[in-house]
Amino acid sequence: PALHEGHIVSAQELAVLLQPVFSPSPRNLVLFLQETLSIDDFTYYSESYGNKNPFQNEILQSSPSSLVLPAVDSKATRQLLSFLQESGDWNLTNMTNLDVSHLEVNTSKPNLLVVQLQPLVSGLSEISTLEAMAENDKIIGRLTMDLEERGIHFSAIYTAVRPSRISRRTETMWNLRRQLLATEEDSSSYPPVNVTIGNNTCILFYAGNFSLKANSSVFIDLTNATFVVQNVDISSSVCSNVNTTLSLKYTKPVNGINSLEIRFIMTNKFYEGSARYWSTLDSVEIKQDEGKIATFNVSVISAPAEYSFHCQLVGTSTLYPARLIPSNSEASNWDVFISSFQLQGFNVENGQFSYANDCTGFFSPGIWMGLVTSAILLWILAYGVHMIMQLTANSRFDDPKGPALSVPQTE
């Protein structure tokens, strides 16, 4: 499909655009990953240096099918590798030495070749950057030619972790005074997980990053499976006016784990002290491969029943404002990392989050530092004014043209 240059492809859109690579079955895929790259680099270096054009490969023109995305959200590219791994049963090969002579490809199984290209030299002359791009182009050419000579059919992706050129947004410059205290909306935001019974949505869950670590060694990134491709089973979730459970079930999230279920257990109670209902996340449970359940107690995750709950960092780390505290021996084997966490299990209206009760109180550490610093400066100012007001002038002055001034010792 044709995409205009002003459109930034989100992670969800990228997953849809890459579906032809995985259907009807995963094929051989080569991912050329560079540290920085922008669509403008192809035009700038090819036109500015004439015969020294670093892009000599004709792979894009010779390909029977090609797609160029002028702008992709940086979060989508950072999570691209994990998304590709979850999209098929690949034989993963990481190439770091960039030597294709010893490359072995087993054609009986789909292969995912990840080629880490050398980073571009930043801060030095453009000639150094040009040479680095030319060398990367040669590496791409050698590998693709080697696969073609072997008769291996493959798809290739050439991208980077972050852009090398960031264009200035004119609308931000015009509204600079208003934008100083505003937060720019994330263009790669995806819809939250929603549990709907009938026509009513009863649970909403969103996270910018949702990751686990088992036994301090196996890292499990569930962000794409939960929100982007939504390869998660929520049919076991339970909704009521008193007790609500969000159940997230995953099938083979990583190699070595066949099934994984995560449950968020919430309650809605009336508290006489505040004379209102409050929703509370009581515990989080993790169940792997029908084994024992790891249970975590939860601290400070509560909100009025009409509100949602939001916290920037939630997990097992002691540095997070909202903690998941292990309550049994199985829980000590798990580490949980959740960023931009938002959850609502009661009183969901129109399928959208209500006003969020944040885990950060009004007097944050930054506010306390400002108050203490202001108090110290005010004390210094008050002390200085007080000392100035205590100064007195001499009652008598000596006239150099007249007789000497005599002051008796009795005065």
Coordinates of C-alpha atoms in Angstrom, one line a residue:
P1 CA 0.0 0.0 0.0
A2 CA 1.0 3.6 -0.6
L3 CA 1.9 5.5 2.5
H4 CA 2.4 9.3 2.5
E5 CA 5.6 10.6 4.1
G6 CA 3.9 12.4 6.9
H7 CA 2.4 9.3 8.3
I8 CA 4.2 7.5 11.2
V9 CA 3.5 3.8 11.2
S10 CA 2.6 2.6 14.6
A11 CA 3.4 -0.8 16.1
Q12 CA 0.0 -2.1 15.4
E13 CA 0.0 -0.9 11.8
L14 CA 3.5 -2.5 11.3
A15 CA 2.2 -5.8 12.5
V16 CA -0.6 -5.7 9.9
L17 CA 1.8 -4.7 7.1
L18 CA 4.2 -7.5 7.9
Q19 CA 1.5 -10.2 7.8
P20 CA 2.3 -11.2 4.2
V21 CA 5.7 -12.3 5.4
F22 CA 4.2 -14.9 7.7
S23 CA 1.3 -16.1 5.6
P24 CA 0.4 -18.7 4.6
S25 CA 3.4 -20.0 6.6
P26 CA 6.6 -18.4 7.9
R27 CA 9.4 -18.2 5.4
N28 CA 13.1 -17.3 5.6
L29 CA 13.5 -13.8 6.9
V30 CA 16.6 -11.6 7.1
L31 CA 16.6 -8.6 9.5
F32 CA 19.3 -6.0 8.8
L33 CA 19.4 -3.9 11.9
Q34 CA 21.4 -0.7 12.1
E35 CA 21.8 1.7 15.0
T36 CA 20.5 4.8 13.2
L37 CA 18.8 5.2 9.8
S38 CA 16.3 7.6 8.2
I39 CA 14.6 7.7 4.8
D40 CA 16.4 11.0 4.1
D41 CA 19.8 9.2 4.3
F42 CA 19.2 7.4 1.0
T43 CA 18.4 10.7 -0.9
Y44 CA 21.1 12.8 0.8
Y45 CA 24.1 10.5 0.5
S46 CA 23.2 9.2 -3.0
E47 CA 22.7 12.7 -4.5
S48 CA 25.3 14.7 -2.6
Y49 CA 28.3 12.4 -3.4
G50 CA 27.6 11.4 -7.0
N51 CA 29.9 8.6 -7.9
K52 CA 30.5 7.8 -4.2
N53 CA 26.9 6.7 -3.8
P54 CA 27.0 4.1 -0.9
F55 CA 23.9 2.3 -2.0
Q56 CA 24.9 0.1 -4.9
N57 CA 22.5 -2.8 -4.3
E58 CA 19.6 -3.3 -6.6
I59 CA 17.8 -5.7 -4.2
L60 CA 14.8 -3.3 -3.8
Q61 CA 14.3 -2.9 -7.5
S62 CA 14.9 -6.5 -8.4
S63 CA 12.5 -7.8 -5.7
P64 CA 9.1 -9.0 -7.0
S65 CA 7.4 -7.3 -4.0
S66 CA 8.7 -4.4 -1.9
L67 CA 7.5 -2.0 0.7
V68 CA 9.1 1.3 1.8
L69 CA 7.9 2.8 5.1
P70 CA 9.1 6.5 5.3
A71 CA 8.6 6.8 9.0
V72 CA 8.1 4.1 11.6
D73 CA 7.6 4.8 15.3
S74 CA 10.7 4.2 17.3
K75 CA 8.9 2.0 19.8
A76 CA 7.8 -0.3 17.0
T77 CA 11.3 -0.7 15.7
R78 CA 12.7 -1.4 19.2
Q79 CA 10.2 -4.2 19.7
L80 CA 10.5 -5.5 16.1
L81 CA 12.8 -8.4 16.9
S82 CA 10.7 -9.7 19.8
F83 CA 7.6 -9.4 17.6
L84 CA 9.2 -11.4 14.8
Q85 CA 10.3 -14.1 17.2
E86 CA 6.7 -14.5 18.5
S87 CA 5.3 -14.6 15.0
G88 CA 6.6 -18.0 14.0
D89 CA 8.6 -21.0 15.0
W90 CA 11.9 -19.7 13.7
N91 CA 15.4 -21.1 13.7
L92 CA 17.1 -17.9 15.1
T93 CA 20.6 -17.0 13.9
N94 CA 22.4 -13.9 15.2
M95 CA 25.2 -12.7 13.0
T96 CA 27.6 -10.4 14.7
N97 CA 30.9 -11.1 12.9
L98 CA 29.3 -10.2 9.5
D99 CA 31.1 -13.1 7.8
V100 CA 28.7 -14.9 5.5
S101 CA 31.2 -17.5 4.3
H102 CA 30.4 -19.8 7.3
L103 CA 26.7 -19.2 7.3
E104 CA 24.6 -22.4 7.5
V105 CA 20.9 -22.3 6.7
N106 CA 18.7 -25.2 7.4
T107 CA 15.9 -24.9 4.7
S108 CA 13.8 -27.6 6.4
K109 CA 12.6 -25.0 8.9
P110 CA 11.9 -21.2 8.6
N111 CA 15.0 -19.2 9.5
L112 CA 15.3 -15.8 11.1
L113 CA 18.7 -14.2 10.4
V114 CA 19.4 -11.1 12.5
V115 CA 22.4 -9.2 11.1
Q116 CA 23.7 -6.5 13.4
L117 CA 25.2 -3.9 11.0
Q118 CA 28.1 -1.7 12.2
P119 CA 27.0 1.6 13.7
L120 CA 27.4 4.8 11.8
V121 CA 30.1 7.1 13.1
S122 CA 28.4 10.1 14.7
G123 CA 30.0 13.4 15.5
L124 CA 32.8 13.0 12.9
S125 CA 32.9 14.0 9.3
E126 CA 30.3 13.0 6.8
I127 CA 32.9 11.0 4.9
S128 CA 33.2 8.6 7.8
T129 CA 29.4 8.1 7.9
L130 CA 29.4 7.6 4.1
E131 CA 32.1 5.0 4.4
A132 CA 30.2 3.2 7.2
M133 CA 27.0 3.2 5.2
A134 CA 28.8 1.9 2.1
E135 CA 30.3 -1.0 4.1
N136 CA 26.9 -1.9 5.5
D137 CA 25.6 -1.9 1.9
K138 CA 28.3 -4.3 0.9
I139 CA 27.4 -6.6 3.8
I140 CA 23.7 -6.6 2.7
G141 CA 24.8 -7.3 -0.9
R142 CA 27.1 -10.2 0.0
L143 CA 24.5 -11.9 2.2
T144 CA 21.5 -11.5 -0.2
M145 CA 23.6 -12.7 -3.1
D146 CA 24.8 -15.7 -1.2
L147 CA 21.2 -16.7 -0.4
E148 CA 20.1 -16.2 -4.0
E149 CA 23.0 -18.4 -5.3
R150 CA 21.9 -21.1 -2.9
G151 CA 18.3 -20.9 -4.3
I152 CA 16.9 -19.9 -0.9
H153 CA 13.7 -17.8 -1.1
F154 CA 13.7 -15.1 1.6
S155 CA 12.3 -11.7 2.7
A156 CA 14.5 -8.9 4.0
I157 CA 13.9 -6.0 6.3
Y158 CA 16.3 -3.1 6.5
T159 CA 15.7 -0.8 9.5
A160 CA 17.2 0.8 12.5
V161 CA 16.6 1.1 16.3
R162 CA 16.2 4.9 16.1
P163 CA 16.1 7.6 13.4
S164 CA 19.2 9.5 12.4
R165 CA 17.4 12.6 11.4
I166 CA 14.5 14.1 13.4
S167 CA 12.5 16.8 11.6
R168 CA 11.4 19.9 13.4
R169 CA 7.7 20.1 14.1
T170 CA 6.5 23.6 13.1
E171 CA 3.3 23.3 15.1
T172 CA 5.3 22.8 18.3
M173 CA 7.3 25.9 17.5
W174 CA 4.2 28.0 17.0
N175 CA 2.7 26.8 20.3
L176 CA 5.9 26.7 22.3
R177 CA 4.6 28.7 25.2
R178 CA 1.6 26.3 25.6
Q179 CA 3.7 23.2 25.1
L180 CA 6.2 23.7 27.8
L181 CA 4.2 22.0 30.5
A182 CA 2.4 19.6 28.2
T183 CA 3.2 16.0 27.3
E184 CA 3.3 15.0 23.7
E185 CA 0.9 12.1 22.9
D186 CA 2.6 8.9 22.1
S187 CA 2.0 8.2 18.4
S188 CA 2.6 4.5 18.8
S189 CA -0.1 4.0 21.5
Y190 CA -2.3 0.9 21.1
P191 CA -5.7 0.1 22.5
P192 CA -6.0 -1.4 25.9
V193 CA -7.0 -5.0 26.6
N194 CA -10.8 -5.0 27.3
V195 CA -12.9 -7.7 28.7
T196 CA -16.5 -7.4 27.3
I197 CA -19.4 -9.5 28.5
G198 CA -22.4 -9.0 26.2
N199 CA -22.3 -5.3 25.2
N200 CA -20.7 -4.1 28.4
T201 CA -17.0 -3.7 28.9
C202 CA -16.1 -4.5 32.5
I203 CA -12.2 -4.5 32.6
L204 CA -9.6 -2.3 30.9
F205 CA -5.9 -2.9 31.1
Y206 CA -3.0 -1.0 29.5
A207 CA 0.8 -1.0 29.8
G208 CA 3.6 0.6 27.9
N209 CA 5.8 -2.3 28.7
F210 CA 4.8 -5.7 30.2
S211 CA 7.7 -8.0 30.9
L212 CA 8.6 -10.9 33.2
K213 CA 11.8 -12.7 34.1
A214 CA 11.7 -16.3 35.3
N215 CA 14.5 -17.6 37.5
S216 CA 16.5 -14.5 36.8
S217 CA 17.4 -15.8 33.4
V218 CA 14.4 -16.3 31.0
F219 CA 13.1 -12.9 29.9
I220 CA 9.5 -12.8 28.6
D221 CA 8.2 -9.7 26.8
L222 CA 4.4 -9.9 26.7
T223 CA 3.8 -6.4 25.4
N224 CA 3.3 -7.3 21.7
A225 CA 1.3 -10.5 22.5
T226 CA -1.0 -8.6 24.8
F227 CA -1.6 -5.3 23.0
V228 CA -0.3 -5.3 19.5
V229 CA -1.1 -8.7 18.0
Q230 CA -3.4 -9.6 21.0
N231 CA -2.3 -13.2 21.0
V232 CA -3.7 -13.6 24.5
D233 CA -6.7 -15.5 25.9
I234 CA -8.9 -13.5 28.3
S235 CA -11.9 -15.8 28.3
S236 CA -11.3 -16.9 31.9
S237 CA -11.7 -13.4 33.2
V238 CA -14.5 -12.8 35.7
C239 CA -16.6 -9.6 36.2
S240 CA -18.9 -8.7 39.0
N241 CA -19.8 -5.7 41.2
V242 CA -17.7 -7.0 44.1
N243 CA -14.9 -9.3 42.7
T244 CA -13.2 -9.0 39.4
T245 CA -10.4 -11.1 37.9
L246 CA -8.4 -10.3 34.8
S247 CA -7.0 -13.5 33.4
L248 CA -4.3 -13.3 30.7
K249 CA -3.3 -16.7 29.2
Y250 CA -0.4 -17.1 26.7
T251 CA 0.5 -20.2 24.7
K252 CA 4.3 -20.7 24.3
P253 CA 5.3 -17.1 25.0
V254 CA 9.0 -18.2 24.8
N255 CA 10.9 -21.4 24.2
G256 CA 10.7 -23.7 27.2
I257 CA 7.3 -22.4 28.5
N258 CA 4.2 -24.0 27.0
S259 CA 1.6 -22.0 28.9
L260 CA 1.5 -19.0 31.1
E261 CA -1.4 -17.4 32.9
I262 CA -1.3 -14.1 34.8
R263 CA -4.3 -13.1 37.0
F264 CA -5.1 -9.6 38.4
I265 CA -7.5 -10.0 41.3
M266 CA -9.5 -6.9 42.3
T267 CA -12.2 -6.2 44.8
N268 CA -14.7 -3.4 45.3
K269 CA -15.6 -2.5 48.9
F270 CA -17.3 0.2 50.9
Y271 CA -15.2 2.0 53.4
E272 CA -16.9 3.9 56.2
G273 CA -14.0 6.2 56.8
S274 CA -14.3 7.8 53.3
A275 CA -18.0 6.9 52.9
R276 CA -17.5 5.6 49.5
Y277 CA -16.6 2.5 47.5
W278 CA -12.9 1.8 46.6
S279 CA -11.5 -0.6 44.1
T280 CA -8.3 -2.4 45.1
L281 CA -5.9 -4.7 43.3
D282 CA -5.4 -7.3 46.1
S283 CA -3.1 -9.8 44.5
V284 CA -1.4 -10.9 41.2
E285 CA -0.9 -14.6 40.4
I286 CA 1.4 -16.2 37.9
K287 CA 0.9 -19.8 36.8
Q288 CA 3.3 -21.6 34.5
D289 CA 2.7 -24.9 32.7
E290 CA -0.1 -26.0 35.2
G291 CA 2.4 -25.8 38.0
K292 CA 2.3 -24.1 41.4
I293 CA 0.9 -20.6 41.5
A294 CA 3.2 -17.7 42.3
T295 CA 1.2 -15.1 44.4
F296 CA 2.1 -11.5 44.9
N297 CA 0.6 -9.1 47.4
V298 CA 0.1 -5.6 46.1
S299 CA 0.8 -2.3 47.7
V300 CA -0.9 1.2 47.1
I301 CA -2.8 0.1 44.0
S302 CA -6.3 1.4 44.8
A303 CA -8.7 4.1 43.6
P304 CA -12.2 5.3 44.1
A305 CA -14.6 2.8 42.4
E306 CA -15.5 5.3 39.7
Y307 CA -11.9 5.9 38.8
S308 CA -9.1 3.9 37.1
F309 CA -5.7 3.4 38.6
H310 CA -2.5 4.6 36.9
C311 CA 1.2 4.3 37.9
Q312 CA 4.3 4.8 35.8
L313 CA 6.2 1.9 37.3
V314 CA 4.7 -1.3 38.8
G315 CA 6.7 -4.4 39.6
T316 CA 8.8 -6.4 42.1
S317 CA 11.6 -3.9 42.3
T318 CA 11.9 -2.0 45.6
L319 CA 12.5 1.2 43.6
Y320 CA 9.0 1.2 42.1
P321 CA 6.3 3.3 43.7
A322 CA 3.7 0.4 43.3
R323 CA 5.2 -2.9 44.4
L324 CA 4.3 -6.5 43.9
I325 CA 5.5 -8.3 47.1
P326 CA 6.1 -12.1 46.9
S327 CA 3.9 -14.0 49.3
N328 CA 5.1 -17.5 48.7
S329 CA 8.2 -19.3 47.6
E330 CA 7.1 -19.6 44.0
A331 CA 6.8 -15.9 43.7
S332 CA 10.5 -15.4 44.6
N333 CA 11.4 -17.0 41.2
W334 CA 9.7 -14.2 39.2
D335 CA 10.5 -10.6 38.5
V336 CA 7.7 -8.3 37.0
F337 CA 8.3 -5.1 35.1
I338 CA 5.3 -3.0 34.1
S339 CA 5.5 0.6 32.8
S340 CA 2.7 3.1 32.2
F341 CA 0.4 0.7 34.1
Q342 CA -3.4 1.5 34.0
L343 CA -6.2 -0.7 35.2
Q344 CA -9.9 -0.4 35.8
G345 CA -12.1 -3.3 36.9
F346 CA -15.3 -1.5 37.8
N347 CA -17.7 1.1 36.5
V348 CA -16.2 1.2 33.0
E349 CA -18.2 3.6 30.8
N350 CA -18.2 3.8 27.0
G351 CA -15.3 1.3 26.8
Q352 CA -12.8 4.0 28.0
F353 CA -10.7 4.6 31.1
S354 CA -12.2 6.9 33.7
Y355 CA -10.2 9.6 35.4
A356 CA -7.1 8.0 36.8
N357 CA -6.0 8.0 40.4
D358 CA -2.2 8.1 40.2
C359 CA 0.2 6.3 42.6
T360 CA 2.3 9.4 43.0
G361 CA 1.0 11.6 45.7
F362 CA 0.8 15.4 45.6
F363 CA 4.0 15.9 47.5
S364 CA 6.5 14.1 45.3
P365 CA 10.2 14.2 46.0
G366 CA 10.6 17.0 43.5
I367 CA 8.0 19.1 45.2
W368 CA 9.6 18.5 48.6
M369 CA 13.0 19.5 47.2
G370 CA 11.5 22.7 45.8
L371 CA 9.8 23.5 49.1
V372 CA 12.9 22.9 51.2
T373 CA 15.1 25.0 48.8
S374 CA 12.6 27.8 48.8
A375 CA 12.4 27.8 52.6
I376 CA 16.2 28.0 52.9
L377 CA 16.4 30.9 50.4
L378 CA 13.6 32.8 52.2
W379 CA 15.4 32.3 55.5
I380 CA 18.6 33.7 54.0
L381 CA 16.7 36.7 52.6
A382 CA 14.9 37.3 55.9
Y383 CA 18.2 37.1 57.8
G384 CA 19.9 39.6 55.4
V385 CA 17.0 42.1 55.6
H386 CA 17.1 41.8 59.4
M387 CA 20.9 42.5 59.5
I388 CA 20.5 45.5 57.2
M389 CA 17.8 46.9 59.5
Q390 CA 20.1 46.6 62.5
L391 CA 22.7 48.9 60.9
T392 CA 23.0 52.4 62.5
A393 CA 24.8 55.6 61.3
N394 CA 27.3 57.6 63.3
S395 CA 25.7 60.5 65.3
R396 CA 28.8 62.7 64.9
F397 CA 31.1 63.3 61.9
D398 CA 34.6 64.9 61.8
D399 CA 35.1 68.0 59.7
P400 CA 38.6 68.0 58.1
K401 CA 38.5 71.8 57.7
G402 CA 37.5 72.5 61.3
P403 CA 38.9 71.6 64.6
A404 CA 39.3 68.0 65.5
L405 CA 36.3 66.3 66.9
S406 CA 36.7 65.4 70.5
V407 CA 34.6 62.7 72.0
P408 CA 34.8 62.3 75.8
Q409 CA 35.1 58.8 77.1
T410 CA 32.1 59.2 79.2
E411 CA 29.8 59.3 76.2

